[in-house]
């Protein structure tokens, strides 16, 4: 062997290979693109946690899932779903083995950053009508002005009637917008820091400008809006108090690039992991272990609340499974494995300074494992055990999944968290894994199709392991 060949052989044998998907998986490209057609349709149709919950349950029902009954007993291959208040959902396929041997969980979240309406949002100023908003999750506020927004959510009336709202998505629908200053008059505003470019109380949604026709009274533009809302939805101003209205970007999901290799859209974080997790579960017939897809709400604001994973809804579901099979829930939890499937930051060549290039995730390099998240000295992280990471990488390699490993960014540059720590706190093995995203939390985020597909393959391999 020549010296050059020896070096090459040794490098091949001993080094990490972090390559483009196409270097090793060219034959799977058509499958990856086809998978993403399904994902794009899901992303377009389901822009809020409620809409995701609904879309997932509809798809599950069509695939033979029935509502979970804690007093029933199930046999291997049975498929059930648990709807947690219309905002989070668990899909479950019962396995051959006792749950005492542990269950396989893939957990993702279906809420995304957005602008929520305040409890009494409607006001008039200078013959214009607005909604006051309160942003939800970690947004860069300046990105949310001067873009088309749609309204999604519910009014719940005192008699319990739920009135659904989805306005601004269909062709011909009106849309909504937060205005920004013109550059000609932005001399002072331009001196603000980027984080203050648009302030929280400036995120006011334009909703109308024509007054109710009358010579009497004041605030007639507001009155005219209330009249329109009453005609359309049968609500009055008090019904806003028990409403959840969310303004989200009205952009269509589109292919990005001449080669159509990327997908641009709102809310990839974290539907881009939720969808592959669900699709992977739907491929199961009668799995060895009982398998769960847990799609949670509230991750973007810290997972607190009864639809978030810092509540007990998943634990209680597993307790019910354990009771059914006559085993202790804590033994099930202790033996269970989880993938916390959530997005990570993709290396952005335009902003290389925030990434450690030797420990980052690259677009098209596959699903990315994050051994730990958190900030500073791993604060707020669930740092997965080496033993468990070893187990997961073997599963991925054995199934020929294209994967990589990375951190969110440079040490002390910032950081982030996922649901992983809440699941780890239940005594479950858990590691983070997911799709690298460009412009994360922006109104229009970008992912690579091959990474979405690799995430699906990873979830599938995990469930079948
Ligand atoms: Mn996320
Ligand atoms: Mn997020």
PDB file of C-alpha atoms in Angstrom, residues 207-331:
ATOM      1  CA  UNK A 207     -57.854  44.895  11.544  1.00  0.00           C
ATOM      2  CA  UNK A 208     -59.941  47.653   9.938  1.00  0.00           C
ATOM      3  CA  UNK A 209     -60.485  51.294   9.074  1.00  0.00           C
ATOM      4  CA  UNK A 210     -64.123  51.923   8.050  1.00  0.00           C
ATOM      5  CA  UNK A 211     -66.597  53.369  10.602  1.00  0.00           C
ATOM      6  CA  UNK A 212     -70.107  52.186  11.313  1.00  0.00           C
ATOM      7  CA  UNK A 213     -72.304  54.604   9.373  1.00  0.00           C
ATOM      8  CA  UNK A 214     -73.762  57.020  11.912  1.00  0.00           C
ATOM      9  CA  UNK A 215     -73.701  60.675  12.872  1.00  0.00           C
ATOM     10  CA  UNK A 216     -73.859  59.644  16.512  1.00  0.00           C
ATOM     11  CA  UNK A 217     -71.386  57.987  18.856  1.00  0.00           C
ATOM     12  CA  UNK A 218     -67.643  57.535  18.986  1.00  0.00           C
ATOM     13  CA  UNK A 219     -65.217  54.706  18.167  1.00  0.00           C
ATOM     14  CA  UNK A 220     -67.325  53.785  15.194  1.00  0.00           C
ATOM     15  CA  UNK A 221     -64.539  51.864  13.435  1.00  0.00           C
ATOM     16  CA  UNK A 222     -64.298  49.570  16.452  1.00  0.00           C
ATOM     17  CA  UNK A 223     -68.081  49.253  16.462  1.00  0.00           C
ATOM     18  CA  UNK A 224     -68.116  48.305  12.805  1.00  0.00           C
ATOM     19  CA  UNK A 225     -65.509  45.557  13.468  1.00  0.00           C
ATOM     20  CA  UNK A 226     -67.589  44.246  16.382  1.00  0.00           C
ATOM     21  CA  UNK A 227     -70.616  44.152  14.114  1.00  0.00           C
ATOM     22  CA  UNK A 228     -68.711  42.221  11.442  1.00  0.00           C
ATOM     23  CA  UNK A 229     -67.419  39.776  14.068  1.00  0.00           C
ATOM     24  CA  UNK A 230     -70.929  39.312  15.435  1.00  0.00           C
ATOM     25  CA  UNK A 231     -72.290  38.638  11.950  1.00  0.00           C
ATOM     26  CA  UNK A 232     -69.471  36.211  11.057  1.00  0.00           C
ATOM     27  CA  UNK A 233     -68.802  34.417  14.345  1.00  0.00           C
ATOM     28  CA  UNK A 234     -71.778  35.244  16.562  1.00  0.00           C
ATOM     29  CA  UNK A 235     -69.566  36.768  19.249  1.00  0.00           C
ATOM     30  CA  UNK A 236     -69.405  40.028  21.195  1.00  0.00           C
ATOM     31  CA  UNK A 237     -66.471  41.833  22.789  1.00  0.00           C
ATOM     32  CA  UNK A 238     -66.714  39.832  26.047  1.00  0.00           C
ATOM     33  CA  UNK A 239     -66.048  36.597  24.145  1.00  0.00           C
ATOM     34  CA  UNK A 240     -62.424  37.677  23.559  1.00  0.00           C
ATOM     35  CA  UNK A 241     -61.870  37.069  27.272  1.00  0.00           C
ATOM     36  CA  UNK A 242     -62.259  33.330  26.752  1.00  0.00           C
ATOM     37  CA  UNK A 243     -60.625  33.109  23.356  1.00  0.00           C
ATOM     38  CA  UNK A 244     -57.284  31.905  22.061  1.00  0.00           C
ATOM     39  CA  UNK A 245     -56.553  33.802  18.885  1.00  0.00           C
ATOM     40  CA  UNK A 246     -53.124  33.471  17.334  1.00  0.00           C
ATOM     41  CA  UNK A 247     -51.677  35.575  14.520  1.00  0.00           C
ATOM     42  CA  UNK A 248     -49.249  33.518  12.455  1.00  0.00           C
ATOM     43  CA  UNK A 249     -47.414  34.213   9.190  1.00  0.00           C
ATOM     44  CA  UNK A 250     -49.738  33.752   6.231  1.00  0.00           C
ATOM     45  CA  UNK A 251     -46.931  32.681   3.894  1.00  0.00           C
ATOM     46  CA  UNK A 252     -47.441  29.552   1.861  1.00  0.00           C
ATOM     47  CA  UNK A 253     -45.096  26.624   2.345  1.00  0.00           C
ATOM     48  CA  UNK A 254     -42.786  26.623  -0.679  1.00  0.00           C
ATOM     49  CA  UNK A 255     -39.767  24.870  -2.115  1.00  0.00           C
ATOM     50  CA  UNK A 256     -36.658  27.021  -1.837  1.00  0.00           C
ATOM     51  CA  UNK A 257     -33.787  27.122  -4.323  1.00  0.00           C
ATOM     52  CA  UNK A 258     -33.433  26.396  -8.030  1.00  0.00           C
ATOM     53  CA  UNK A 259     -32.902  22.760  -7.070  1.00  0.00           C
ATOM     54  CA  UNK A 260     -35.941  22.706  -4.743  1.00  0.00           C
ATOM     55  CA  UNK A 261     -33.732  21.116  -2.097  1.00  0.00           C
ATOM     56  CA  UNK A 262     -35.106  23.183   0.801  1.00  0.00           C
ATOM     57  CA  UNK A 263     -38.524  23.955   2.241  1.00  0.00           C
ATOM     58  CA  UNK A 264     -39.491  27.434   3.450  1.00  0.00           C
ATOM     59  CA  UNK A 265     -42.431  27.798   5.780  1.00  0.00           C
ATOM     60  CA  UNK A 266     -43.779  28.880   9.147  1.00  0.00           C
ATOM     61  CA  UNK A 267     -43.566  26.535  12.106  1.00  0.00           C
ATOM     62  CA  UNK A 268     -40.984  23.945  11.040  1.00  0.00           C
ATOM     63  CA  UNK A 269     -40.010  24.129  14.733  1.00  0.00           C
ATOM     64  CA  UNK A 270     -41.238  21.638  15.626  1.00  0.00           C
ATOM     65  CA  UNK A 271     -43.702  20.183  13.142  1.00  0.00           C
ATOM     66  CA  UNK A 272     -40.692  19.120  11.098  1.00  0.00           C
ATOM     67  CA  UNK A 273     -40.019  16.515  13.810  1.00  0.00           C
ATOM     68  CA  UNK A 274     -43.649  15.934  14.858  1.00  0.00           C
ATOM     69  CA  UNK A 275     -44.650  14.878  11.351  1.00  0.00           C
ATOM     70  CA  UNK A 276     -41.803  12.358  10.819  1.00  0.00           C
ATOM     71  CA  UNK A 277     -42.426  10.945  14.322  1.00  0.00           C
ATOM     72  CA  UNK A 278     -46.106  10.417  13.525  1.00  0.00           C
ATOM     73  CA  UNK A 279     -45.382   8.969  10.081  1.00  0.00           C
ATOM     74  CA  UNK A 280     -42.818   6.570  11.547  1.00  0.00           C
ATOM     75  CA  UNK A 281     -45.346   5.339  14.119  1.00  0.00           C
ATOM     76  CA  UNK A 282     -47.919   4.810  11.362  1.00  0.00           C
ATOM     77  CA  UNK A 283     -45.568   2.357   9.627  1.00  0.00           C
ATOM     78  CA  UNK A 284     -45.778   0.003  12.634  1.00  0.00           C
ATOM     79  CA  UNK A 285     -47.904  -3.111  12.495  1.00  0.00           C
ATOM     80  CA  UNK A 286     -47.259  -5.130  15.659  1.00  0.00           C
ATOM     81  CA  UNK A 287     -44.067  -3.709  17.202  1.00  0.00           C
ATOM     82  CA  UNK A 288     -41.936  -5.521  19.788  1.00  0.00           C
ATOM     83  CA  UNK A 289     -42.195  -2.689  22.314  1.00  0.00           C
ATOM     84  CA  UNK A 290     -45.184  -0.447  22.863  1.00  0.00           C
ATOM     85  CA  UNK A 291     -44.481   2.734  20.893  1.00  0.00           C
ATOM     86  CA  UNK A 292     -45.662   6.282  21.605  1.00  0.00           C
ATOM     87  CA  UNK A 293     -45.613   9.493  19.606  1.00  0.00           C
ATOM     88  CA  UNK A 294     -46.117  12.360  22.031  1.00  0.00           C
ATOM     89  CA  UNK A 295     -46.922  15.716  20.442  1.00  0.00           C
ATOM     90  CA  UNK A 296     -46.936  18.405  23.092  1.00  0.00           C
ATOM     91  CA  UNK A 297     -47.976  22.022  23.414  1.00  0.00           C
ATOM     92  CA  UNK A 298     -46.258  24.858  25.309  1.00  0.00           C
ATOM     93  CA  UNK A 299     -42.634  23.877  24.574  1.00  0.00           C
ATOM     94  CA  UNK A 300     -41.909  27.349  23.229  1.00  0.00           C
ATOM     95  CA  UNK A 301     -42.782  28.902  26.609  1.00  0.00           C
ATOM     96  CA  UNK A 302     -41.041  26.323  28.782  1.00  0.00           C
ATOM     97  CA  UNK A 303     -43.403  23.301  28.678  1.00  0.00           C
ATOM     98  CA  UNK A 304     -45.406  24.436  31.720  1.00  0.00           C
ATOM     99  CA  UNK A 305     -49.185  24.169  31.649  1.00  0.00           C
ATOM    100  CA  UNK A 306     -51.438  21.118  31.461  1.00  0.00           C
ATOM    101  CA  UNK A 307     -50.847  20.588  27.741  1.00  0.00           C
ATOM    102  CA  UNK A 308     -47.052  20.859  28.083  1.00  0.00           C
ATOM    103  CA  UNK A 309     -44.615  18.085  28.936  1.00  0.00           C
ATOM    104  CA  UNK A 310     -43.774  19.549  32.331  1.00  0.00           C
ATOM    105  CA  UNK A 311     -47.258  18.407  33.342  1.00  0.00           C
ATOM    106  CA  UNK A 312     -48.188  14.795  34.104  1.00  0.00           C
ATOM    107  CA  UNK A 313     -50.320  13.883  31.114  1.00  0.00           C
ATOM    108  CA  UNK A 314     -47.752  11.563  29.506  1.00  0.00           C
ATOM    109  CA  UNK A 315     -46.834   9.983  32.846  1.00  0.00           C
ATOM    110  CA  UNK A 316     -50.496   9.330  33.615  1.00  0.00           C
ATOM    111  CA  UNK A 317     -51.001   7.775  30.194  1.00  0.00           C
ATOM    112  CA  UNK A 318     -48.093   5.406  30.843  1.00  0.00           C
ATOM    113  CA  UNK A 319     -49.457   4.683  34.332  1.00  0.00           C
ATOM    114  CA  UNK A 320     -52.738   3.627  32.738  1.00  0.00           C
ATOM    115  CA  UNK A 321     -50.862   1.309  30.353  1.00  0.00           C
ATOM    116  CA  UNK A 322     -48.936  -0.128  33.307  1.00  0.00           C
ATOM    117  CA  UNK A 323     -52.094  -0.682  35.382  1.00  0.00           C
ATOM    118  CA  UNK A 324     -53.716  -2.492  32.475  1.00  0.00           C
ATOM    119  CA  UNK A 325     -50.823  -4.924  32.306  1.00  0.00           C
ATOM    120  CA  UNK A 326     -50.496  -5.257  36.061  1.00  0.00           C
ATOM    121  CA  UNK A 327     -47.045  -3.701  36.350  1.00  0.00           C
ATOM    122  CA  UNK A 328     -45.656  -0.685  38.177  1.00  0.00           C
ATOM    123  CA  UNK A 329     -45.539   2.531  36.169  1.00  0.00           C
ATOM    124  CA  UNK A 330     -42.173   3.513  37.590  1.00  0.00           C
ATOM    125  CA  UNK A 331     -40.682   0.266  36.319  1.00  0.00           C
TER     126      UNK A 331
END
